[in-house]
Short mmCIF file of C-alpha atoms in Angstrom, two decimals:
data_model
loop_
_atom_site.label_atom_id
_atom_site.label_comp_id
_atom_site.label_asym_id
_atom_site.label_seq_id
_atom_site.Cartn_x
_atom_site.Cartn_y
_atom_site.Cartn_z
CA MET A 1 57.43 3.24 132.81
CA ARG A 2 60.77 1.65 133.65
CA LEU A 3 61.91 1.02 137.18
CA LYS A 4 65.21 2.86 137.55
CA GLU A 5 65.54 3.43 141.30
CA LEU A 6 64.57 1.12 144.17
CA LYS A 7 64.57 2.41 147.75
CA LEU A 8 64.79 -0.34 150.36
CA GLU A 9 64.09 0.25 154.04
CA LEU A 10 66.30 -2.49 155.38
CA THR A 11 65.17 -2.02 158.98
CA GLN A 12 62.88 0.09 161.13
CA GLN A 13 65.41 0.10 163.96
CA CYS A 14 67.46 3.23 164.55
CA PRO A 15 69.66 4.64 167.35
CA LEU A 16 67.79 7.94 166.99
CA ALA A 17 64.12 8.94 167.16
CA CYS A 18 63.77 11.93 164.83
CA VAL A 19 60.71 14.06 165.42
CA HIS A 20 59.63 13.92 161.77
CA CYS A 21 60.55 10.30 160.94
CA SER A 22 58.21 8.84 158.32
CA THR A 23 59.23 5.31 159.35
CA GLU A 24 58.61 6.01 163.06
CA SER A 25 61.94 4.40 163.81
CA HIS A 26 63.60 4.05 167.19
CA ARG A 27 65.70 1.58 169.15
CA LYS A 28 62.97 -0.88 170.07
CA ARG A 29 61.64 -1.35 166.53
CA THR A 30 62.63 -4.74 165.14
CA SER A 31 60.79 -5.00 161.81
CA ALA A 32 63.25 -5.61 158.96
CA LEU A 33 63.65 -7.06 155.50
CA THR A 34 65.55 -10.34 155.39
CA GLU A 35 68.80 -10.70 153.50
CA GLU A 36 67.14 -13.23 151.21
CA THR A 37 64.37 -10.77 150.29
CA VAL A 38 66.82 -7.95 149.59
CA ILE A 39 69.09 -10.09 147.39
CA ARG A 40 66.04 -11.38 145.51
CA LEU A 41 64.77 -7.85 144.88
CA LEU A 42 68.17 -6.74 143.61
CA ARG A 43 68.34 -9.65 141.18
CA GLU A 44 64.78 -9.15 140.01
CA GLY A 45 65.45 -5.44 139.66
CA SER A 46 68.52 -6.11 137.57
CA ARG A 47 66.39 -8.07 135.11
CA LEU A 48 64.05 -5.06 134.89
CA GLY A 49 66.92 -2.70 134.09
CA LEU A 50 67.28 -1.23 137.59
CA GLU A 51 70.01 1.42 137.68
CA LYS A 52 70.04 2.60 141.30
CA VAL A 53 69.31 1.21 144.74
CA VAL A 54 69.06 3.20 147.97
CA PHE A 55 69.63 1.42 151.27
CA THR A 56 67.81 3.23 154.03
CA GLY A 57 65.93 2.56 157.25
CA GLY A 58 65.83 3.10 160.14
CA GLU A 59 69.58 2.98 160.24
CA PRO A 60 71.07 0.60 157.65
CA LEU A 61 74.44 0.54 159.44
CA LEU A 62 72.74 -1.69 162.04
CA VAL A 63 71.93 -4.34 159.42
CA PRO A 64 74.42 -7.25 159.50
CA TYR A 65 74.11 -8.06 155.79
CA LEU A 66 74.60 -4.47 154.53
CA LEU A 67 78.04 -5.17 153.09
CA GLN A 68 76.75 -8.22 151.21
CA ALA A 69 73.83 -6.25 149.80
CA ILE A 70 76.22 -3.58 148.51
CA ARG A 71 78.46 -6.24 146.97
CA GLU A 72 75.48 -7.83 145.24
CA SER A 73 74.43 -4.44 143.86
CA SER A 74 77.93 -3.87 142.53
CA THR A 75 78.03 -7.31 140.94
CA LEU A 76 74.72 -6.55 139.21
CA LYS A 77 76.05 -3.13 138.12
CA ILE A 78 73.41 -1.29 140.15
CA GLN A 79 74.67 1.96 141.69
CA SER A 80 74.06 1.97 145.45
CA SER A 81 73.55 4.80 147.93
CA LEU A 82 73.42 4.68 151.72
CA TYR A 83 71.09 6.96 153.71
CA THR A 84 72.48 7.17 157.23
CA CYS A 85 72.69 9.21 160.41
CA GLY A 86 76.24 7.87 160.79
CA ALA A 87 75.62 6.06 164.10
CA ALA A 88 76.91 2.49 164.01
CA ASP A 89 75.34 1.39 167.30
CA PHE A 90 73.14 2.46 170.21
CA ASP A 91 76.12 4.05 171.95
CA LEU A 92 76.25 6.50 169.04
CA ASN A 93 79.71 5.43 167.99
CA PRO A 94 80.21 6.89 164.52
CA LEU A 95 80.95 5.10 161.30
CA THR A 96 84.72 4.62 161.26
CA ALA A 97 87.08 5.31 158.38
CA GLU A 98 87.83 1.59 158.26
CA THR A 99 84.16 0.66 157.87
CA ALA A 100 83.62 3.47 155.37
CA MET A 101 86.50 2.11 153.29
CA ALA A 102 85.01 -1.40 153.49
CA LEU A 103 81.65 -0.12 152.23
CA ALA A 104 83.38 1.77 149.44
CA GLY A 105 85.43 -1.30 148.59
CA ALA A 106 82.25 -3.36 148.33
CA GLY A 107 81.02 -0.97 145.65
CA LEU A 108 79.00 1.69 147.48
CA GLY A 109 78.42 4.66 145.22
CA LYS A 110 77.34 7.35 147.68
CA PHE A 111 76.99 8.22 151.37
CA ILE A 112 74.03 10.49 152.22
CA PHE A 113 73.92 11.91 155.74
CA SER A 114 70.89 13.44 157.44
CA LEU A 115 72.00 16.74 158.94
CA TYR A 116 69.46 19.27 160.18
CA SER A 117 71.61 22.24 161.06
CA HIS A 118 75.16 23.47 161.51
CA ARG A 119 74.15 24.08 165.14
CA ALA A 120 74.40 21.03 167.39
CA GLU A 121 71.49 22.06 169.60
CA VAL A 122 69.10 22.35 166.66
CA HIS A 123 70.23 19.10 165.01
CA ASN A 124 69.95 17.28 168.34
CA SER A 125 66.47 18.69 168.93
CA VAL A 126 65.38 16.92 165.74
CA THR A 127 67.07 13.58 166.42
CA ARG A 128 66.24 13.69 170.18
CA TYR A 129 69.70 12.39 171.01
CA GLN A 130 73.10 14.02 171.26
CA SER A 131 73.93 12.86 167.75
CA PHE A 132 75.47 15.90 166.07
CA ARG A 133 79.08 14.96 166.81
CA THR A 134 78.39 11.39 165.72
CA THR A 135 77.04 12.45 162.34
CA ILE A 136 79.87 14.92 161.72
CA ALA A 137 82.52 12.33 162.66
CA ALA A 138 80.89 9.70 160.43
CA MET A 139 80.71 12.14 157.53
CA GLN A 140 84.37 13.00 157.94
CA ALA A 141 85.18 9.27 157.90
CA ALA A 142 83.19 8.87 154.67
CA LEU A 143 85.07 11.78 153.12
CA THR A 144 88.32 9.80 153.44
CA THR A 145 87.03 7.40 150.78
CA ASN A 146 86.69 7.98 147.04
CA VAL A 147 82.91 7.75 147.33
CA GLY A 148 80.56 10.71 147.00
CA VAL A 149 79.23 12.29 150.19
CA GLU A 150 76.01 14.30 150.34
CA ILE A 151 73.81 15.95 152.97
CA HIS A 152 70.03 15.77 153.27
CA PHE A 153 68.40 18.69 155.07
CA VAL A 154 64.68 18.61 155.91
CA ALA A 155 63.39 22.19 156.09
CA MET A 156 61.27 22.78 159.18
CA ARG A 157 60.31 25.93 161.01
CA ARG A 158 63.00 25.38 163.62
CA ASN A 159 65.86 25.06 161.13
CA PHE A 160 65.09 26.38 157.64
CA ARG A 161 66.95 29.64 158.23
CA ASP A 162 70.11 27.62 158.96
CA LEU A 163 70.49 26.59 155.32
CA PRO A 164 73.11 29.23 154.31
CA ASP A 165 75.35 28.47 157.28
CA LEU A 166 74.98 24.73 156.73
CA ALA A 167 75.96 25.19 153.08
CA GLU A 168 79.01 27.16 154.16
CA ALA A 169 79.95 24.38 156.58
CA ALA A 170 79.42 21.78 153.84
CA ALA A 171 81.77 23.67 151.53
CA GLY A 172 84.39 23.70 154.27
CA TRP A 173 84.03 19.97 154.85
CA GLY A 174 84.33 19.21 151.14
CA VAL A 175 80.72 18.10 150.66
CA ARG A 176 79.59 19.10 147.18
CA ARG A 177 75.85 18.37 147.27
CA LEU A 178 73.17 19.43 149.74
CA SER A 179 69.55 18.43 149.13
CA VAL A 180 66.75 20.48 150.69
CA LEU A 181 63.86 18.12 151.42
CA ARG A 182 60.28 19.16 151.97
CA PHE A 183 58.60 18.39 155.27
CA VAL A 184 55.90 15.74 154.83
CA SER A 185 53.13 15.39 157.38
CA HIS A 186 53.18 11.63 157.82
CA GLY A 187 54.62 9.14 160.25
CA ARG A 188 55.83 10.86 163.39
CA ALA A 189 55.72 14.23 161.59
CA THR A 190 51.93 14.32 161.96
CA ASN A 191 52.48 15.13 165.64
CA ILE A 192 54.47 18.30 164.88
CA ALA A 193 53.09 19.48 161.54
CA HIS A 194 51.10 22.29 163.17
CA ARG A 195 54.29 23.89 164.41
CA GLU A 196 56.95 22.74 161.93
CA ASP A 197 55.40 22.88 158.45
CA LEU A 198 56.37 26.14 156.79
CA THR A 199 53.82 28.89 156.28
CA ALA A 200 53.45 30.61 152.89
CA GLU A 201 55.67 33.47 154.02
CA GLU A 202 58.29 31.03 155.24
CA MET A 203 58.13 29.07 151.97
CA ARG A 204 58.87 32.29 150.11
CA GLU A 205 61.70 33.02 152.51
CA LEU A 206 63.10 29.52 151.92
CA ARG A 207 62.86 30.06 148.15
CA ASP A 208 64.87 33.27 148.41
CA SER A 209 67.35 31.58 150.73
CA ILE A 210 67.95 28.72 148.28
CA ILE A 211 68.54 31.18 145.44
CA ALA A 212 70.96 33.26 147.52
CA THR A 213 72.75 30.22 148.92
CA ARG A 214 73.29 28.77 145.46
CA ALA A 215 74.89 32.03 144.41
CA ALA A 216 77.02 32.32 147.54
CA PHE A 217 78.36 28.75 147.43
CA PRO A 218 78.63 27.71 143.77
CA ASP A 219 80.83 24.72 144.68
CA VAL A 220 77.93 23.16 146.60
CA ASN A 221 75.02 21.89 144.54
CA ILE A 222 71.95 23.05 146.49
CA ARG A 223 69.26 20.70 145.24
CA ALA A 224 65.51 21.04 145.73
CA GLY A 225 63.57 18.10 144.28
CA SER A 226 60.15 17.87 142.65
CA PRO A 227 58.14 18.49 145.87
CA TYR A 228 59.65 21.98 145.78
CA ASN A 229 58.64 22.73 142.20
CA VAL A 230 56.05 24.99 143.85
CA LEU A 231 58.88 27.36 144.79
CA GLY A 232 59.42 28.32 141.16
CA ILE A 233 63.21 27.89 141.29
CA GLY A 234 63.51 25.03 138.83
CA TYR A 235 61.49 22.11 137.58
CA THR A 236 62.26 18.49 138.47
CA PRO A 237 59.90 15.89 136.97
CA CYS A 238 58.03 13.80 139.53
CA ASP A 239 59.29 10.23 139.27
CA ALA A 240 56.85 8.66 141.75
CA ALA A 241 55.74 5.31 140.27
CA GLN A 242 57.31 6.47 136.99
CA GLU A 243 60.88 5.44 137.73
CA VAL A 244 60.99 5.03 141.53
CA LEU A 245 59.61 2.43 143.93
CA VAL A 246 59.89 2.40 147.73
CA VAL A 247 59.79 -0.86 149.70
CA ASN A 248 59.42 -0.45 153.44
CA HIS A 249 60.73 -2.69 156.24
CA ARG A 250 57.55 -4.80 156.05
CA GLY A 251 57.82 -5.33 152.30
CA GLU A 252 54.98 -2.90 151.52
CA ILE A 253 55.36 -0.80 148.38
CA PHE A 254 54.88 2.95 147.81
CA PRO A 255 55.24 5.23 144.77
CA CYS A 256 57.78 7.50 146.52
CA ASP A 257 58.97 8.54 149.98
CA ALA A 258 56.25 11.17 150.34
CA PHE A 259 53.56 8.53 149.80
CA LYS A 260 54.83 6.34 152.64
CA ASN A 261 52.05 5.63 155.14
CA VAL A 262 49.32 6.50 152.63
CA GLU A 263 47.02 3.50 152.84
CA TYR A 264 45.91 1.96 149.57
CA TYR A 265 44.12 -1.37 149.63
CA ASP A 266 45.83 -3.79 147.25
CA PRO A 267 45.99 -7.28 148.80
CA LYS A 268 47.53 -8.90 145.73
CA PHE A 269 50.25 -6.52 144.57
CA GLY A 270 50.81 -4.30 147.59
CA SER A 271 53.84 -6.19 148.91
CA VAL A 272 57.03 -7.66 147.47
CA LEU A 273 56.71 -10.48 150.00
CA ASN A 274 53.67 -11.81 148.14
CA SER A 275 54.61 -11.00 144.55
CA SER A 276 57.64 -10.56 142.35
CA LEU A 277 59.10 -7.10 141.81
CA LYS A 278 57.99 -7.22 138.18
CA GLU A 279 54.39 -8.03 139.13
CA VAL A 280 54.28 -5.27 141.71
CA TRP A 281 55.76 -2.69 139.34
CA GLU A 282 53.39 -3.53 136.52
CA LYS A 283 50.18 -4.55 138.32
CA SER A 284 50.00 -2.60 141.58
CA ALA A 285 46.71 -0.70 141.78
CA PHE A 286 48.43 1.91 143.98
CA LEU A 287 51.20 2.58 141.47
CA ASN A 288 48.86 2.60 138.50
CA ASN A 289 46.48 5.01 140.21
CA VAL A 290 49.33 7.42 140.91
CA ARG A 291 50.44 7.16 137.28
CA GLN A 292 46.95 8.00 136.11
CA GLU A 293 46.69 10.95 138.50
CA LEU A 294 50.02 12.36 137.34
CA ALA A 295 48.97 12.05 133.70
CA ALA A 296 45.56 13.66 134.22
CA ALA A 297 44.79 17.17 133.01
CA PRO A 298 45.22 19.91 135.63
CA ILE A 299 42.37 21.92 137.05
CA HIS A 300 41.57 25.11 135.14
CA GLU A 301 43.17 27.45 137.68
CA CYS A 302 46.51 25.64 137.47
CA GLY A 303 46.42 24.96 133.74
CA SER A 304 46.03 28.66 132.99
CA CYS A 305 48.74 29.75 135.44
CA ASP A 306 51.96 31.20 134.05
CA GLU A 307 53.91 29.06 136.52
CA PHE A 308 52.29 25.75 135.58
CA SER A 309 55.16 24.52 133.40
CA GLY A 310 57.50 24.67 136.40
CA CYS A 311 55.03 23.56 139.05
CA LYS A 312 52.57 21.10 137.43
CA SER A 313 50.09 22.00 140.23
CA GLY A 314 52.50 20.69 142.87
CA CYS A 315 53.16 17.48 144.78
CA LEU A 316 50.48 14.80 144.41
CA ALA A 317 51.44 13.13 147.68
CA GLN A 318 51.05 16.40 149.61
CA LYS A 319 47.55 16.77 148.17
CA VAL A 320 46.53 13.21 149.04
CA ILE A 321 47.90 13.52 152.58
CA ARG A 322 45.96 16.74 153.07
CA ASP A 323 42.60 15.91 151.46
CA GLY A 324 42.64 12.28 150.32
CA TRP A 325 42.14 11.14 146.75
CA ALA A 326 38.98 13.15 146.09
CA ASP A 327 40.66 16.52 145.47
CA THR A 328 43.88 15.66 143.64
CA ARG A 329 43.06 18.18 140.93
CA GLN A 330 43.37 20.96 143.49
CA PRO A 331 46.60 22.95 143.89
CA ASP A 332 49.41 21.83 146.17
CA PRO A 333 48.84 23.08 149.75
CA GLY A 334 52.31 24.61 149.66
CA GLY A 335 51.92 26.40 146.32
CA LEU A 336 53.14 29.98 146.64
CA ILE A 337 50.26 31.41 144.66
CA GLN A 338 47.42 29.38 146.11
CA ILE A 339 48.30 29.09 149.78
CA THR A 340 46.95 31.63 152.26
CA PRO A 341 49.71 33.17 154.39
CA ALA A 342 49.61 32.18 158.04
CA THR A 343 51.00 33.91 161.06
CA PRO A 344 54.49 32.50 161.73
CA VAL A 345 54.78 30.55 164.95
CA GLY A 346 58.08 30.57 166.80
CA ILE A 347 59.59 27.26 167.84
CA ASP A 348 61.61 26.74 170.95
CA VAL A 349 63.94 23.80 170.36
CA ALA A 350 63.54 22.97 174.01
CA GLU A 351 60.01 21.79 173.19
CA SER A 352 61.55 18.70 171.65
CA PRO A 353 63.59 16.97 174.37
CA VAL A 354 67.13 15.78 173.75
CA TYR A 355 67.94 12.47 175.35
CA ALA A 356 71.54 12.06 176.43
CA LEU A 357 72.97 8.55 176.73
#
């Protein structure tokens, strides 16, 4: 196991309050990693052979030392990415071309924008603010640089059918990569999972939509990561605790984004504030348990399935969130073969209020 990618939640504060946010971010949250901690982790990561760092939040554009952190990453030859909604302040002023150029000049390798639809009303229903124009303007500013620009799209019941139109819009903007992320029932998403998590029929519809959208827009890389191995449209190895580590705004560590908020008692190596990055990576009981679970033999039903080589019985984090650690040998709750179809439930975007400033 070699740590290749480190995801750092620089702050819990955010101008938005997305309905599914795993960090439960909003404007009044003040928890944050210090500049000293972030620089230390980058330097310790460099000694471990770290290749990539992701700066996320909350909204990392609100962090005063962001530019310095990017410079330090560049100096250490660690490729950096920025996850952002594009809002630079609470007035929802977008990232400017000047600031985007400064970030690129400091060595930023990639901008990744959260965009939930090509339709403003749907996107705004997710963020709960009138943020669509802000994100589009910020993305256009980022596109003026020589740095890569990508879109992250979380598939929920209210928006998953918008994927083809969003891909078409991305192609028109000049964005060449669009990642489809799986809804995870943790953080604030636990409040809406009953009406936003896709049913089996909708998962199949999403699978067909991804296949068709890839064919329709070959210039846009439509990516579906390892949590979507259950769709049977390509296999991506799970890198949770294998190559990836997540550090939240409190310094707590997790095997991947999907495992955020899963409690695992580890008083000695559960935080980078108490231990070195090397100690956490090698000695964390949480990480080592996940590694053991991922290496364990599958249950008979999955091991004998024709689709096992491309599914590997599904996402471990989804299983733990659903049933705890006792039934991790069971199939993924979103597996297309195992899941029982449910009656689709319509979603009125008006159910999720939009707050205008």
